[in-house]
Structure formats: structure tokens, C-alpha cells
Coordinates of C-alpha atoms in Angstrom, one line a residue:
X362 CA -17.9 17.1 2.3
X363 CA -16.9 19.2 5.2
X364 CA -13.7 20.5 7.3
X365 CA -12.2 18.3 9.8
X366 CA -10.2 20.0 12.3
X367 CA -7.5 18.0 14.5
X368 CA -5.8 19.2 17.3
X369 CA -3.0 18.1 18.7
X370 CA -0.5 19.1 21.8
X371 CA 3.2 19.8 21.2
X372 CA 5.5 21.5 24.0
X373 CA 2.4 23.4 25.3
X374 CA 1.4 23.9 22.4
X375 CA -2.1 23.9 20.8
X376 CA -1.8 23.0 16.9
X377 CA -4.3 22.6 14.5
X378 CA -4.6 20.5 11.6
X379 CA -7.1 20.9 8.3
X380 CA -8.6 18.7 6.3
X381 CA -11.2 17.9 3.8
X382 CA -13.4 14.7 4.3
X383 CA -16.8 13.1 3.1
X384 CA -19.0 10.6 4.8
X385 CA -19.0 7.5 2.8
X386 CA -21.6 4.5 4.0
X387 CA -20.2 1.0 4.6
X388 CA -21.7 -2.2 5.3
X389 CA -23.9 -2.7 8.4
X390 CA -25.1 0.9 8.5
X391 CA -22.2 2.7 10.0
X392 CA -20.4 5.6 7.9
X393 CA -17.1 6.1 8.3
X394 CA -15.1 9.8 6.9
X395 CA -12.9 8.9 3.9
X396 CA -10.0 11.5 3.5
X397 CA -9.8 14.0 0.6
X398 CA -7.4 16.5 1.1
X399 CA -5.2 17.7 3.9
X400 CA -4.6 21.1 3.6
X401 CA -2.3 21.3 6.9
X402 CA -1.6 22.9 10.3
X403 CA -3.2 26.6 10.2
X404 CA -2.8 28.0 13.7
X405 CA -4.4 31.0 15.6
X406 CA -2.4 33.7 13.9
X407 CA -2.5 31.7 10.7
X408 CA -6.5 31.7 10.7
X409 CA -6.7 35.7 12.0
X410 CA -4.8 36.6 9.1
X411 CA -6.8 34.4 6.6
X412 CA -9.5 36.2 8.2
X413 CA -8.0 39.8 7.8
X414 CA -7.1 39.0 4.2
X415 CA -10.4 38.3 3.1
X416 CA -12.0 41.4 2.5
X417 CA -14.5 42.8 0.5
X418 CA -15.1 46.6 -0.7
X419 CA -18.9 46.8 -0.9
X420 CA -19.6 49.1 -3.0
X421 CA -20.5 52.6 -1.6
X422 CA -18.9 51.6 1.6
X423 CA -15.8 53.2 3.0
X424 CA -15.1 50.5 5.1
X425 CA -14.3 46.9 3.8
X426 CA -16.0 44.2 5.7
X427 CA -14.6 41.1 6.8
X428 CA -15.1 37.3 5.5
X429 CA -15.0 34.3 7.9
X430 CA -13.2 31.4 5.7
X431 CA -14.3 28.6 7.6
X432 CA -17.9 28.8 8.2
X433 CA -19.9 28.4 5.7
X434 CA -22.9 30.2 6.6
X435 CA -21.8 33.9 7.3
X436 CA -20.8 34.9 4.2
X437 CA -24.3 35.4 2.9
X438 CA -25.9 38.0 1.9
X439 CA -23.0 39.9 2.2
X440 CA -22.6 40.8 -2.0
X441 CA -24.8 40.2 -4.7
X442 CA -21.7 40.3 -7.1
X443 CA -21.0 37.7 -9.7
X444 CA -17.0 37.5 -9.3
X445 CA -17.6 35.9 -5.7
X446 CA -18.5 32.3 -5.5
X447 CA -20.0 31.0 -2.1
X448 CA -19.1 27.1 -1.9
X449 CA -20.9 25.0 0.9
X450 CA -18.7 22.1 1.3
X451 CA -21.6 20.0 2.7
X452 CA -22.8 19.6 -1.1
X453 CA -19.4 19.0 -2.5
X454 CA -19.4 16.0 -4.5
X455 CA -15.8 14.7 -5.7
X456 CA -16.3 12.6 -9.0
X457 CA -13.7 10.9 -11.1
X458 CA -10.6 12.5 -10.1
X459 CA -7.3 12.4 -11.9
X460 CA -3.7 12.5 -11.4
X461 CA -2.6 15.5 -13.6
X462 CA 0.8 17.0 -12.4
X463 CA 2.7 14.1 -12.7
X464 CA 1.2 13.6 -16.6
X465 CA 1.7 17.4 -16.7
X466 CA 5.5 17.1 -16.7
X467 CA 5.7 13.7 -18.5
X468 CA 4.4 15.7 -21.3
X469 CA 6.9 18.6 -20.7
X470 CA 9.9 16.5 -20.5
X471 CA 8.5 14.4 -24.0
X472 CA 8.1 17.8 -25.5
X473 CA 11.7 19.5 -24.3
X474 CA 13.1 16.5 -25.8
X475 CA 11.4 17.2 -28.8
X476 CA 10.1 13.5 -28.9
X477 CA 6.7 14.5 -30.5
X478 CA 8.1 15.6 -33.2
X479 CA 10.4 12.9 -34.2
X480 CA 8.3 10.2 -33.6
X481 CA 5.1 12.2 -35.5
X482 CA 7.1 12.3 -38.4
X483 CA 8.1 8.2 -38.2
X484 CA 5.3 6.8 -37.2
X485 CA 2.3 9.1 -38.2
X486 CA -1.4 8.1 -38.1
X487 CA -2.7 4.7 -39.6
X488 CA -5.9 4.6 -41.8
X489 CA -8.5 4.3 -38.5
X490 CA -7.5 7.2 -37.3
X491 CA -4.8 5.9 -34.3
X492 CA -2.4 8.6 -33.1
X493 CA 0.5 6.2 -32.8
X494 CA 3.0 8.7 -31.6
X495 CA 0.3 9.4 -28.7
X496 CA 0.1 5.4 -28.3
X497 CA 3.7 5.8 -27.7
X498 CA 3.6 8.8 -25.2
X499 CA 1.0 6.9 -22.8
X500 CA 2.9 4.1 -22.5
X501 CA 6.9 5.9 -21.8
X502 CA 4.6 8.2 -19.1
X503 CA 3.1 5.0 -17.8
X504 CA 6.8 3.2 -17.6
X505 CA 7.7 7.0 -16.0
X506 CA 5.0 7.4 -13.5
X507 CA 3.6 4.0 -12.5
X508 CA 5.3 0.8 -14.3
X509 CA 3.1 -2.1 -15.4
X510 CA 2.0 -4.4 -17.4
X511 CA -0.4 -3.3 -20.6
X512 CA -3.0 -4.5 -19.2
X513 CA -2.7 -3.0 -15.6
X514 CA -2.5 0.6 -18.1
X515 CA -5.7 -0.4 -20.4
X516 CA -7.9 -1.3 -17.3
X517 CA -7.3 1.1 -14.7
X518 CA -4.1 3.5 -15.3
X519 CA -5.1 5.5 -17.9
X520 CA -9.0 6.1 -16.3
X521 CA -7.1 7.5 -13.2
X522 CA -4.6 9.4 -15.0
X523 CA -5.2 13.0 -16.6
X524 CA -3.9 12.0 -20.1
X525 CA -6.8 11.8 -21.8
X526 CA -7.7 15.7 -21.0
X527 CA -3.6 16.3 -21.3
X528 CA -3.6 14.8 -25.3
X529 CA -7.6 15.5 -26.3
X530 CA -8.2 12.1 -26.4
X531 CA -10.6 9.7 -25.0
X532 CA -9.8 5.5 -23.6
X533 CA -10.0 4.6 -27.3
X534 CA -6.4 5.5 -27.3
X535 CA -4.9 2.7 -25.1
X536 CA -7.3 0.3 -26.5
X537 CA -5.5 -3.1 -25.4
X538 CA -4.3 -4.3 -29.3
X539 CA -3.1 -0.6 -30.1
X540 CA -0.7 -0.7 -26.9
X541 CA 0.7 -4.3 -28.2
X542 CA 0.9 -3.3 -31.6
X543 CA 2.7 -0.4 -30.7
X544 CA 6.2 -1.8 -29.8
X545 CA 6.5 -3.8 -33.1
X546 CA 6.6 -0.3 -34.8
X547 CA 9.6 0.7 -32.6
X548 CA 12.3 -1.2 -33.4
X549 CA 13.0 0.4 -37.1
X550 CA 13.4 3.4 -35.7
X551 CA 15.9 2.5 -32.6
X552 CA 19.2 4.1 -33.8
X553 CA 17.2 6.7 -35.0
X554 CA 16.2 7.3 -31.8
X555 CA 19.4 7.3 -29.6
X556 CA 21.0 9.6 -31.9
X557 CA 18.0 12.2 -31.7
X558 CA 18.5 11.4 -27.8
X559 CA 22.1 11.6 -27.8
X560 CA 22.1 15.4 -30.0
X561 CA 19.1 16.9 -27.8
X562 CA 21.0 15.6 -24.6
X563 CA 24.0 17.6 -25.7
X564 CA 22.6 20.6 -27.0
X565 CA 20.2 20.6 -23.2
X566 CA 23.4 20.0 -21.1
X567 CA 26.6 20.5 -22.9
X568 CA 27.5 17.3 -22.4
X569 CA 30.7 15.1 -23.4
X570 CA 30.9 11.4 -24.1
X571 CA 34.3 10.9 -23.0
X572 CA 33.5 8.6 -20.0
X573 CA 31.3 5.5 -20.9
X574 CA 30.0 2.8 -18.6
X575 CA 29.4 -0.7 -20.0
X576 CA 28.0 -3.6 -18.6
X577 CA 25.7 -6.5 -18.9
X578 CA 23.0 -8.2 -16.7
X579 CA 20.8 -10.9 -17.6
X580 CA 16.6 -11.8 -17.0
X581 CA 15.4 -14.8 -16.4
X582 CA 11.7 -15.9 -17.8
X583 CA 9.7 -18.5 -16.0
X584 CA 8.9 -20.6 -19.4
X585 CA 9.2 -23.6 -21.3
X586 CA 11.2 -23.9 -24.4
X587 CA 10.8 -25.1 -27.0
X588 CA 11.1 -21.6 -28.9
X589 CA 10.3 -20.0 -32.2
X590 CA 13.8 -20.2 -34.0
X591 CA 15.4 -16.8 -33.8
X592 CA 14.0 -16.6 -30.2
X593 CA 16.6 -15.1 -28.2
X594 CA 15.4 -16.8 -24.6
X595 CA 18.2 -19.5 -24.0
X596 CA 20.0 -21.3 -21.1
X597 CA 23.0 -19.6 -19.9
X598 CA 25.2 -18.0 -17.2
X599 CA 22.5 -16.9 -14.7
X600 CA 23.3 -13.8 -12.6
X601 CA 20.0 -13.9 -10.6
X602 CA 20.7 -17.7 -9.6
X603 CA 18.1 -19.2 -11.9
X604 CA 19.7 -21.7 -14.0
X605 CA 16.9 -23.7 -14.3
X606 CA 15.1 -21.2 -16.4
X607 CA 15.7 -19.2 -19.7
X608 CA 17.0 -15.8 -19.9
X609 CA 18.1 -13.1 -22.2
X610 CA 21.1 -10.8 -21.7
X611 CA 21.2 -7.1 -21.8
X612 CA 24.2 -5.0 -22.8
X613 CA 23.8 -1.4 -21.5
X614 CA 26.2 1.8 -22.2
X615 CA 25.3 4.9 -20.3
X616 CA 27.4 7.9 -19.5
X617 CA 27.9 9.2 -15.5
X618 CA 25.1 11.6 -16.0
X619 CA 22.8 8.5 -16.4
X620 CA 22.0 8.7 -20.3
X621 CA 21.7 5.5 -22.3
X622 CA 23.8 5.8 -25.4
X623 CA 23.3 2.2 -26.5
X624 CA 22.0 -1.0 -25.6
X625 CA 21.2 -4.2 -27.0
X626 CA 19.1 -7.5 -26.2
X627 CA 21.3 -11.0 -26.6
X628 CA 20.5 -14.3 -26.5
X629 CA 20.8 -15.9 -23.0
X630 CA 24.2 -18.3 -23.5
X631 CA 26.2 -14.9 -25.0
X632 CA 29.6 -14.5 -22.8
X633 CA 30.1 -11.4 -21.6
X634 CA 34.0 -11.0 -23.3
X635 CA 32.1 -11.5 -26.5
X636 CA 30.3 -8.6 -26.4
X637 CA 32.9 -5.6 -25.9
X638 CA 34.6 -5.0 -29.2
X639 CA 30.9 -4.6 -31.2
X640 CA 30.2 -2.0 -29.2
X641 CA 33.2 0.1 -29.2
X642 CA 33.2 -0.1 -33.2
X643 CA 29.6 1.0 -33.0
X644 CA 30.2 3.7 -30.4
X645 CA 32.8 5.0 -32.7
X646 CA 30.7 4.7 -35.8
X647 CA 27.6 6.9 -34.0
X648 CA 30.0 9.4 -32.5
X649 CA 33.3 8.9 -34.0
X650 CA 36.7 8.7 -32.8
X651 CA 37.5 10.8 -29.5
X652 CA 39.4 10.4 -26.2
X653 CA 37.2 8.6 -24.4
X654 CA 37.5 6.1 -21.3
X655 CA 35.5 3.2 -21.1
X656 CA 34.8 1.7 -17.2
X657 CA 34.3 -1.8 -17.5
X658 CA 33.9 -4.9 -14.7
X659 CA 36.1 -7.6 -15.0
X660 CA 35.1 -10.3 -17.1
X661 CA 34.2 -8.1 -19.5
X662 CA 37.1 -7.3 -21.8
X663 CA 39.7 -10.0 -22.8
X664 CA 43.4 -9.2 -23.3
X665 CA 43.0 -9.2 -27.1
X666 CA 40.5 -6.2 -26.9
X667 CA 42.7 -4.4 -24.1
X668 CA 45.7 -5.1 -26.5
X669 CA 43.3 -3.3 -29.9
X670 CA 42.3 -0.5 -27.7
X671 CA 45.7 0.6 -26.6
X672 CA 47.0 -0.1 -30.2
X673 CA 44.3 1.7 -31.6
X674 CA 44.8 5.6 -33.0
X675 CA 43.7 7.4 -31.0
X676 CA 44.0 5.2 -28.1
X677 CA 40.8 4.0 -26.8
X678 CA 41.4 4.2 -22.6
X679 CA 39.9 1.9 -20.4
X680 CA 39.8 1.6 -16.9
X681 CA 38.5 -2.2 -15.6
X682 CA 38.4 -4.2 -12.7
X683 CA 41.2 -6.8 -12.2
X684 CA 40.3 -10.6 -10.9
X685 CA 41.8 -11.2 -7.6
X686 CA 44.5 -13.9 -9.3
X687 CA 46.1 -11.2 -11.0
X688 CA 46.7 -9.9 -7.3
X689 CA 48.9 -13.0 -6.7
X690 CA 51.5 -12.3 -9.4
X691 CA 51.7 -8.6 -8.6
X692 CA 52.2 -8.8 -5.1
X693 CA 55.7 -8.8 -4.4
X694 CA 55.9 -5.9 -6.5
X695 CA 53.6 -4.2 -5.0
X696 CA 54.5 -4.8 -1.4
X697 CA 57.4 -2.2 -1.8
X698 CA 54.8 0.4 -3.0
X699 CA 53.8 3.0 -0.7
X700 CA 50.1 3.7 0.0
X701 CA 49.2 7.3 -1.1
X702 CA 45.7 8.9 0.1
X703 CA 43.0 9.0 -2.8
X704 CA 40.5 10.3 -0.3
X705 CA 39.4 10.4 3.4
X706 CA 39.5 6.5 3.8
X707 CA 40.3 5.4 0.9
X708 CA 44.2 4.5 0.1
X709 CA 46.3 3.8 -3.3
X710 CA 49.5 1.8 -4.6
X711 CA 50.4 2.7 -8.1
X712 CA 52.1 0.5 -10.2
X713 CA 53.2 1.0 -14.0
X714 CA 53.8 -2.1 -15.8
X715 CA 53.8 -2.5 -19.7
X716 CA 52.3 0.2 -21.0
X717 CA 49.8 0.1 -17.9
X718 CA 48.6 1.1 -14.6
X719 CA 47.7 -1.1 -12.2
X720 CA 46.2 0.6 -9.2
X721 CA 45.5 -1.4 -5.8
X722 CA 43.0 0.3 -3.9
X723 CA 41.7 0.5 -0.3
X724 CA 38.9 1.2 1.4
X725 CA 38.7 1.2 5.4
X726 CA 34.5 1.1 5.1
X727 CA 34.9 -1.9 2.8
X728 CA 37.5 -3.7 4.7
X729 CA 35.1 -3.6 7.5
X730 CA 31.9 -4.7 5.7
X731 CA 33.7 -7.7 4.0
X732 CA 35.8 -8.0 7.1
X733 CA 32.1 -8.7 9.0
X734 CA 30.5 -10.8 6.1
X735 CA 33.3 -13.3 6.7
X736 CA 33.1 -13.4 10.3
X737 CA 29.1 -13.9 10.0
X738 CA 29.9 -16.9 7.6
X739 CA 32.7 -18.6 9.6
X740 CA 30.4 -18.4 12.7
X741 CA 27.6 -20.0 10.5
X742 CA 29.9 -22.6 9.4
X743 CA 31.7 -23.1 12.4
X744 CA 28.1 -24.3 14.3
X745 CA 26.8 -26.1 11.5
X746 CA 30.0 -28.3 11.4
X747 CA 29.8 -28.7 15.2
X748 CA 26.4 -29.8 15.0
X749 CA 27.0 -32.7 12.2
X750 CA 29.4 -34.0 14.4
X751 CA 26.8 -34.9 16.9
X752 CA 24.5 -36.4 14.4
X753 CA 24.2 -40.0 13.8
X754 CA 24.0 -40.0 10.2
X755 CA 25.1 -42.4 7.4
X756 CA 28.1 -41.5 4.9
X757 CA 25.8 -40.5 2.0
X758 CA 23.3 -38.2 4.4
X759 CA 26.9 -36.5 6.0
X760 CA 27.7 -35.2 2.4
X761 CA 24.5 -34.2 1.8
X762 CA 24.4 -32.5 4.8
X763 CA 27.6 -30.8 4.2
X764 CA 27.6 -30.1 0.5
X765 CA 24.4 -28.4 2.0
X766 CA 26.6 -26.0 4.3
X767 CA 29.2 -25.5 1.9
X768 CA 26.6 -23.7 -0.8
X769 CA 25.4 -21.5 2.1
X770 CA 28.8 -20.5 3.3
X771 CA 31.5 -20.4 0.5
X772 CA 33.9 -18.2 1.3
X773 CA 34.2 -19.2 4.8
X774 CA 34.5 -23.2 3.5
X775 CA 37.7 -22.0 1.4
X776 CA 39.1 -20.6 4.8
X777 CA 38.3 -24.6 6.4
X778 CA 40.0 -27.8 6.1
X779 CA 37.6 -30.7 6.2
X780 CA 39.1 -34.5 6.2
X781 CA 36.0 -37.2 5.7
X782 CA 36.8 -40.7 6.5
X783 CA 37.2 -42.9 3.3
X784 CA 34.9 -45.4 5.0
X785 CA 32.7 -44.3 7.5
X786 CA 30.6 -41.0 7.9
X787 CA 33.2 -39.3 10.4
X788 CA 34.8 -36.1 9.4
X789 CA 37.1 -33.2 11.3
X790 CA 37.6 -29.8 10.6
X791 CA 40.1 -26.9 11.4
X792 CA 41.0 -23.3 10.5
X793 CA 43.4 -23.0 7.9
X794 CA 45.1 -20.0 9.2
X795 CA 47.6 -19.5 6.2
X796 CA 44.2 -18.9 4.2
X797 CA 42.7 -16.8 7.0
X798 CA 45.4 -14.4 6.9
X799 CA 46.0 -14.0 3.0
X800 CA 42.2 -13.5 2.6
X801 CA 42.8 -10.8 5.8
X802 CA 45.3 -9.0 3.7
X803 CA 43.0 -8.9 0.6
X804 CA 39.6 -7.8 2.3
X805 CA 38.2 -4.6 1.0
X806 CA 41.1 -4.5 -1.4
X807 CA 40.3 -3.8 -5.4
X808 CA 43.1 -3.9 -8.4
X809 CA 42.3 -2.0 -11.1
X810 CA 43.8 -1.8 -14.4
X811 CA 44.2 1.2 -16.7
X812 CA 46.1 2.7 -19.8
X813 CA 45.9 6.0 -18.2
X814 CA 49.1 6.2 -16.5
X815 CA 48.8 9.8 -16.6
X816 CA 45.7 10.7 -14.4
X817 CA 45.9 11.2 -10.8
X818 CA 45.0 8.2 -8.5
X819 CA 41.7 9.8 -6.7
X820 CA 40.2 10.1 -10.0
X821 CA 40.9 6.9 -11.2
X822 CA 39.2 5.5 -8.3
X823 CA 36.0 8.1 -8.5
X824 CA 35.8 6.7 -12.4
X825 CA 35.7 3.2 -11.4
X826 CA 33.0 3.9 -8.7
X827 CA 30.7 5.4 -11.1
X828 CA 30.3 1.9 -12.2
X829 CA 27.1 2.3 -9.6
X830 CA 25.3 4.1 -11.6
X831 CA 25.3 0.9 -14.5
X832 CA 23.7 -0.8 -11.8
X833 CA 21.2 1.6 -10.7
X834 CA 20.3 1.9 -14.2
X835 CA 20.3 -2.2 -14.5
X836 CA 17.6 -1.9 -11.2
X837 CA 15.3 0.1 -13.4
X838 CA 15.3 -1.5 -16.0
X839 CA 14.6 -5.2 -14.2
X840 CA 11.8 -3.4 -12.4
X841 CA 9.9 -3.2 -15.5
X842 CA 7.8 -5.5 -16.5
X843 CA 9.6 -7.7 -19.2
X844 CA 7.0 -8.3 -21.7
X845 CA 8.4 -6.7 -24.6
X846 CA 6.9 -8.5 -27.8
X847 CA 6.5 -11.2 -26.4
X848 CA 8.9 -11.5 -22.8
X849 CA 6.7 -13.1 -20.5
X850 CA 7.4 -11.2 -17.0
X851 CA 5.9 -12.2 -13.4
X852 CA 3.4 -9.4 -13.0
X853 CA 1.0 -10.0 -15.9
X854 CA 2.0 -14.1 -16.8
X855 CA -1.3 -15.0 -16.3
X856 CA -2.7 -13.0 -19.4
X857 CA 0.1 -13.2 -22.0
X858 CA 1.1 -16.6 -21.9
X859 CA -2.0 -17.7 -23.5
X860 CA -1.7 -14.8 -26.1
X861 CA 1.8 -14.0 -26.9
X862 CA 4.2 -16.5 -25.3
X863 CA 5.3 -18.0 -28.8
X864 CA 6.7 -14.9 -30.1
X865 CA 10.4 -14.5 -30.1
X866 CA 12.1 -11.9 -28.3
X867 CA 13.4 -8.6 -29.8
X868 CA 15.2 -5.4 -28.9
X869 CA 12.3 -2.7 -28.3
X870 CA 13.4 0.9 -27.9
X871 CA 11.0 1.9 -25.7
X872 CA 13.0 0.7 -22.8
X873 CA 15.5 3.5 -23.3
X874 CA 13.1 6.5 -23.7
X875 CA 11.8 5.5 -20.4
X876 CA 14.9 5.2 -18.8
X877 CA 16.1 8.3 -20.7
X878 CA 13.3 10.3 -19.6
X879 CA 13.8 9.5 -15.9
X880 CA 17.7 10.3 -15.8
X881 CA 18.5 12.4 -13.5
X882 CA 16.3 15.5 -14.8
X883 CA 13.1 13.7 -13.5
X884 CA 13.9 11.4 -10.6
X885 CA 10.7 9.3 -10.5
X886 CA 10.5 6.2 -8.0
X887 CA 10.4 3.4 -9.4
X888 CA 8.3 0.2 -8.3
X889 CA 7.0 -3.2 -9.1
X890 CA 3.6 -3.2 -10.4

């Protein structure tokens, strides 16, 4: 190994740029410099004061004499002391290196939470000797740091990860059957877990659970049924636009701060207005009755729930999004609403009906995204159409051809009229204006629906869009690898479908710990592996 200095020009400037490399030999002879460690720019001053700073009081000597940092050879000689250490960089060797930091504060974090003690008290050590609540630790840091598969962890991961010195342990401890074996011990232990969660969340950051996000998305697994009864894999609903394949649905409730309260794994054909009222009773049961407001999408809730949570004592407040069909039947009334500010671009009509609030809401950055998404599809459309009128085709290819267009460009094909000939493969089109200006009047426009008739507009509308962070959480979570007991995922398919395919599907608590460990106090990236 030696130093590598780079220089570089920069408005007249002469800058210099460190680094640590090592001649490594490739095929046909030649070596090439593989890079270790950049230390960065040290300049001219920078270097003379390195220089200056590096002194050493020889004994008997009133004067201290100067050490050069960079070469290697003129320190010699200089001391024969046993505090100084002379390193030629020539002979440095760099063998098996580890990432430590990053396992450094997965550790912290696991300890602050106080998550090795609660789970060394549940799940203990077995008769051989395993460490299962250290089983448990490598794989959240692994879902923290670098998210795989198992296997991906057991091969490589762990060998280039500091854990090992981090815990006292050797590879022995992600032994491949140990980190399968693991989850199954989980799941008895997951409302155990949230609450411990929930109270050291609390007691960390003073926080309150009176605003809760709920939603659901689905995953979809490239397999073939049948299933194991009980298996929760089934065809429903797809969200990703797979309805040719199984999937499960996840139910998620997470406060602003980005805390998982609860969640819960349902079969693939559950409707999402089935799934509301279970958790609000189990919500109330884990941290009883409060003034809370729950910010749902709509779809989710059904009037009978709405109609329970206002009726209920106290009053359980929601705050949802409306479908656009509601719009219709409120619009006269709202038409002689004024618009009120909520924010810098964003503009309000209130009103109360029945108990409720309905709020329309604007926004001018929205209007003009949705405004250009419909231009982009009418355009599309519009030269499609034009070029099937040229084409000699027969009546059945002519629907094909436009049932084709029509899936690529929806909304614009509401906003078209389009007259095929009963007995011949001619068609016309046109604009149909009435439809271009009522969908004008509702671009970027939302209706929202509340029992809070009270609170002030802006803050309605700053609830409603912390919906985003449901869906961030949602991204995380579909970035992991979905091979929970048994969920075969598209990163590591080709190893578990031979071994654990047939296994039915289950709601492991491990995905929470991960995602709880990452919110907001340690913002990790996320990728695929």
C-alpha cells in the first residue's frame, strides 16, 4: 500500500487530493491500483501545519524536532521510544475488513429500545447452545442495514459485517436453519412486542396517539396454488396490476412520526371496508379510549362504521377521502361557498352537513400535474385514433386494436365519443366537450369528509396529507424481501421454492421491528437486494 496524490486545477488553483491504494495483479500481467481509502483534499497550508503539529520532545533536548507525515523514510532514527509507531505503508496488508459503524448503531438503537432485554427474557437459549435473541438481532440489523434474502445474509452479509466481533460470536450464529427457524418463534410474542414498542416509544419521545394512519396494500407472489388450507395467498383485488397471481394483503397503522402501532397479514380476496372496525376495537383495547383521529383513504371505511364512530362515547374522529361521485351531489351547494386560503396554493370550501364536514380542497401544483397527465393522454389517444383510421383492418382486429388504446389511455377515452359501425370496421370519434369541461372543473380538486367540524381548515388538510407517510412506510416494507415462513419473494425464488413453498403464510413480527427501528430516528436507505 502507498499514498496516491491527485492534483487537480480549480480557478487557479492547485488542489490536492489523498488517498490510500494497493497494487493488486490482474490477468495478463498488468497491475492495476485498487482504492482503499480516500482521506481528501489536504492543501499546502493544510500539509505545513500537519507538519508543524507533529513534534516530538527528545529527551534532553530543548528544542522539539519536527516529523514529516508523508514520507515514510525520514522519521527514523529519530526516537528509540516505545509510544511511537513507525508504519511503512509499502508493507500494509488490508485483510478481511468489516463494516462496523453501521452494526455499531444497529446495536445502540436495539439496546435504547431495550429490545435485548425483552426478547432475552421470551425467547432465551435452546438446549445447543443458540442465542436466539442474537439470531433475532442479525437479522432486524440485516433488514436495517442491507435487506435480503436469508440466504444473501448466511453467505456473504454477515462475513462482511462487524457483528460477529459486535455480539462475541462467530458464523455459527446465522447458520442457514437457525435464521429460518427463527421467525416461527416470533409470532407468540407479536402483541407483546408492539406494546413494549409502543411504551418505550413514549417514554423516548413523549409522544401521543391521537392521530392514526390506516391503510392497506397488497403483494403479489409469483406461484401456483393449490395451497396448504389456512394459506393466506389468494386471488383478489390487485393493487400492483397482477391479477393473474396470488397475493396477501397487509393492513398497517402508524402514527405521523412513522411508528407502527399495529399491523396484520390477510388473506388476498379480503375488501378493504372489511377490515376497519377490527382494528379500531383493538386499537382501543391496547390503548383505550381517547380523542383520537383516524386518516383513512376512501374505500376504506363504509357509512355503517362512520355512523359507530361518530355514535360512539367518546367520539372516535375521522378524517377520510371522499369518492369523486359524492362531488356530484354536493356541488350546487358548494358552488355558493367561498374559497378560503389553507396555505400558499392551496384553497378550501367548507361545508357542514349532518353532523359533518365536508371540505373541498385545491391545490394549484396539483391542478397542473393532473391538468398535464390528461393533456399527455388525450394527445396519445388522439394519434392513435387518427392512425386506425388509416388502417385497413377487419371489424374484429379494429376492436382489438382499440380496446388496446382504451386500456392505455382511460381517462382521456371517458373524455371521447367513439361511434363503430354495426356492420363494417369504420368508426368516428370527437371530443365531448361537456366532459372536458366538468373533468376541467374537478382536476386537482379533493373532497374530504370529517366529524371535526371544529378544527381549522389548513389543519385538516395537513392531516389528510400525512397519509404520505402510510405509503412511504408501505414502500419499505414491499422492498423487503417477502419470504416470511414461507412467502416466496423475487430475489431468492430460486432457493425457497424447492424448500419452503408449501408452507402457509403467517403474520411474522419481525417486519415491524425493522420498520420500527428505521423510523425516523435512524433514516437508513432502503434497497432491493
Amino acid at each position: 500500500m502507498f499514498l496516491r496524490c491527485k492534483v487537480r486545477r480549480k480557478d487557479g488553483k492547485q488542489h490536492r487530493y489523498w488517498s490510500v491504494v494497493e497494487n493488486t495483479r490482474v490477468a495478463r500481467g498488468r497491475v492495476v491500483q485498487r482504492h482503499v481509502l480516500y482521506l481528501g483534499e489536504i492543501n499546502d497550508t493544510q500539509e505545513l501545519a500537519w507538519r508543524r503539529s507533529i513534534e516530538v520532545l527528545e529527551e534532553g533536548s530543548p528544542q522539539p524536532r519536527t516529523l514529516s507525515l508523508f514520507p515514510e523514510d525520514r522519521g527514523a532514527g529519530v526516537l528509540a521510544d516505545a509510544s511511537i509507531v513507525h508504519v511503512k505503508l509499502s508493507q500494509l496488508q488490508l485483510r478481511r475488513p468489516r463494516q462496523w459503524g453501521a452494526g455499531w448503531l444497529a446495536l445502540l438503537l436495539w439496546q435504547e429500545l431495550q429490545l435485548d432485554q425483552f426478547w432475552s427474557k421470551r425467547l432465551g437459549v435452546s438446549r445447543k447452545g443458540t442465542r436466539w435473541d442474537q439470531v433475532l438481532f442479525v437479522l432486524v440489523a440485516y433488514r436495517l442495514l442491507a435487506p435480503g434474502s436469508e440466504w444473501r445474509l448466511h453467505r456473504e452479509w454477515f462475513q462482511r459485517s462487524a457483528l460477529a466481533d459486535l455480539l462475541g460470536e462467530d458464523a455459527g450464529l446465522v447458520e442457514i436453519h437457525k435464521l429460518y427457524r427463527c421467525h416461527d418463534r416470533l409470532l407468540a410474542h407479536k402483541q407483546a412486542v408492539f406494546d413494549h414498542l409502543t411504551r418505550r416509544w413514549r417514554d423516548l419521545f413523549n409522544i401521543s396517539y391521537d392521530v392514526l394512519l390506516y391503510d392497506l396494500t397488497s403483494t403479489y407472489f409469483e406461484a401456483d396454488p393449490p395451497f396448504p388450507e389456512g394459506d393466506k395467498r389468494r386471488y383478489g383485488y390487485s393493487r400492483d396490476h397482477r391479477p393473474d397471481c396470488v397475493q396477501i394483503v397487509i393492513a398497517l397503522v402508524v402514527t405521523p412520526e412513522g411508528l407502527p402501532l399495529a399491523y396484520e397479514v390477510l388473506p388476498g380476496n379480503t375488501a378493504d371496508k372489511t377490515t376497519l372496525r377490527g382494528f379500531l376495537e383493538r386499537i382501543e383495547g391496547q390503548y383505550g379510549k381517547a380523542r383520537r383521529i383516524w386518516l383513512m383513504d376512501r374505500g376504506v371505511p363504509t357509512e355503517e362504521v362512520l355512523a359507530e364512530m361518530r355514535a360512539a362515547d367518546p367520539p372516535v374522529h375521522y378524517l377520510v377521502g371522499t369518492p369523486k361521485g359524492r362531488l356530484t351531489r354536493l356541488e350546487k351547494h358548494l358552488l355558493a361557498k367561498p374559497w378560503q386560503e389553507a396555505r400558499p396554493g392551496v384553497e378550501v370550501k367548507l361545508l357542514p352537513q349532518e353532523g359533518e364536514l365536508y371540505v373541498l380542497a385545491q391545490s394549484r401544483d396539483r391542478v397542473a400535474k393532473e391538468r398535464a397527465m390528461r393533456r399527455r393522454q388525450l394527445k396519445r389517444l388522439w394519434a392513435r385514433l387518427k392512425q386506425l383510421s388509416t388502417m385497413q383492418l377487419t371489424r374484429e382486429e379494429l376492436l382489438m386494436k382499440l380496446g388496446a388504446a382504451r386500456d392505455q389511455s382511460r381517462t382521456a377515452w371517458r373524455l371521447a365519443v367513439i361511434e363503430i359501425a354495426a356492420d363494417s370496421a369504420a368508426f368516428s370519434y370527437r371530443l365531448d366537450r361537456n366532459k372536458l369541461r366538468r373533468a376541467r372543473s374537478r382536476e386537482g380538486r379533493y373532497l374530504l369528509r370529517t366529524n371535526l367540524v371544529e378544527q381549522d381548515p389548513a389543519k385538516l388538510w395537513a392531516h389528510y396529507l400525512l397519509l404520505v407517510a402510510v405509503e412511504e412506510a408501505f414502500k419499505n416494507l414491499k422492498s423487503l424481501p417477502l419470504r416470511k415462513q414461507g412467502a416466496i419473494s423475487r430475489s431468492d425464488r430460486s432457493f425457497t421454492r424447492s424448500r419452503r413453498a408449501s408452507r402457509p403464510i403467517s403474520s411474522s413480527p419481525s417486519w415491524p421491528i425493522a420498520c420500527k427501528l428505521r423510523s425516523r430516528g435512524a433514516c437508513m436507505r432502503w434497497r432491493r437486494d
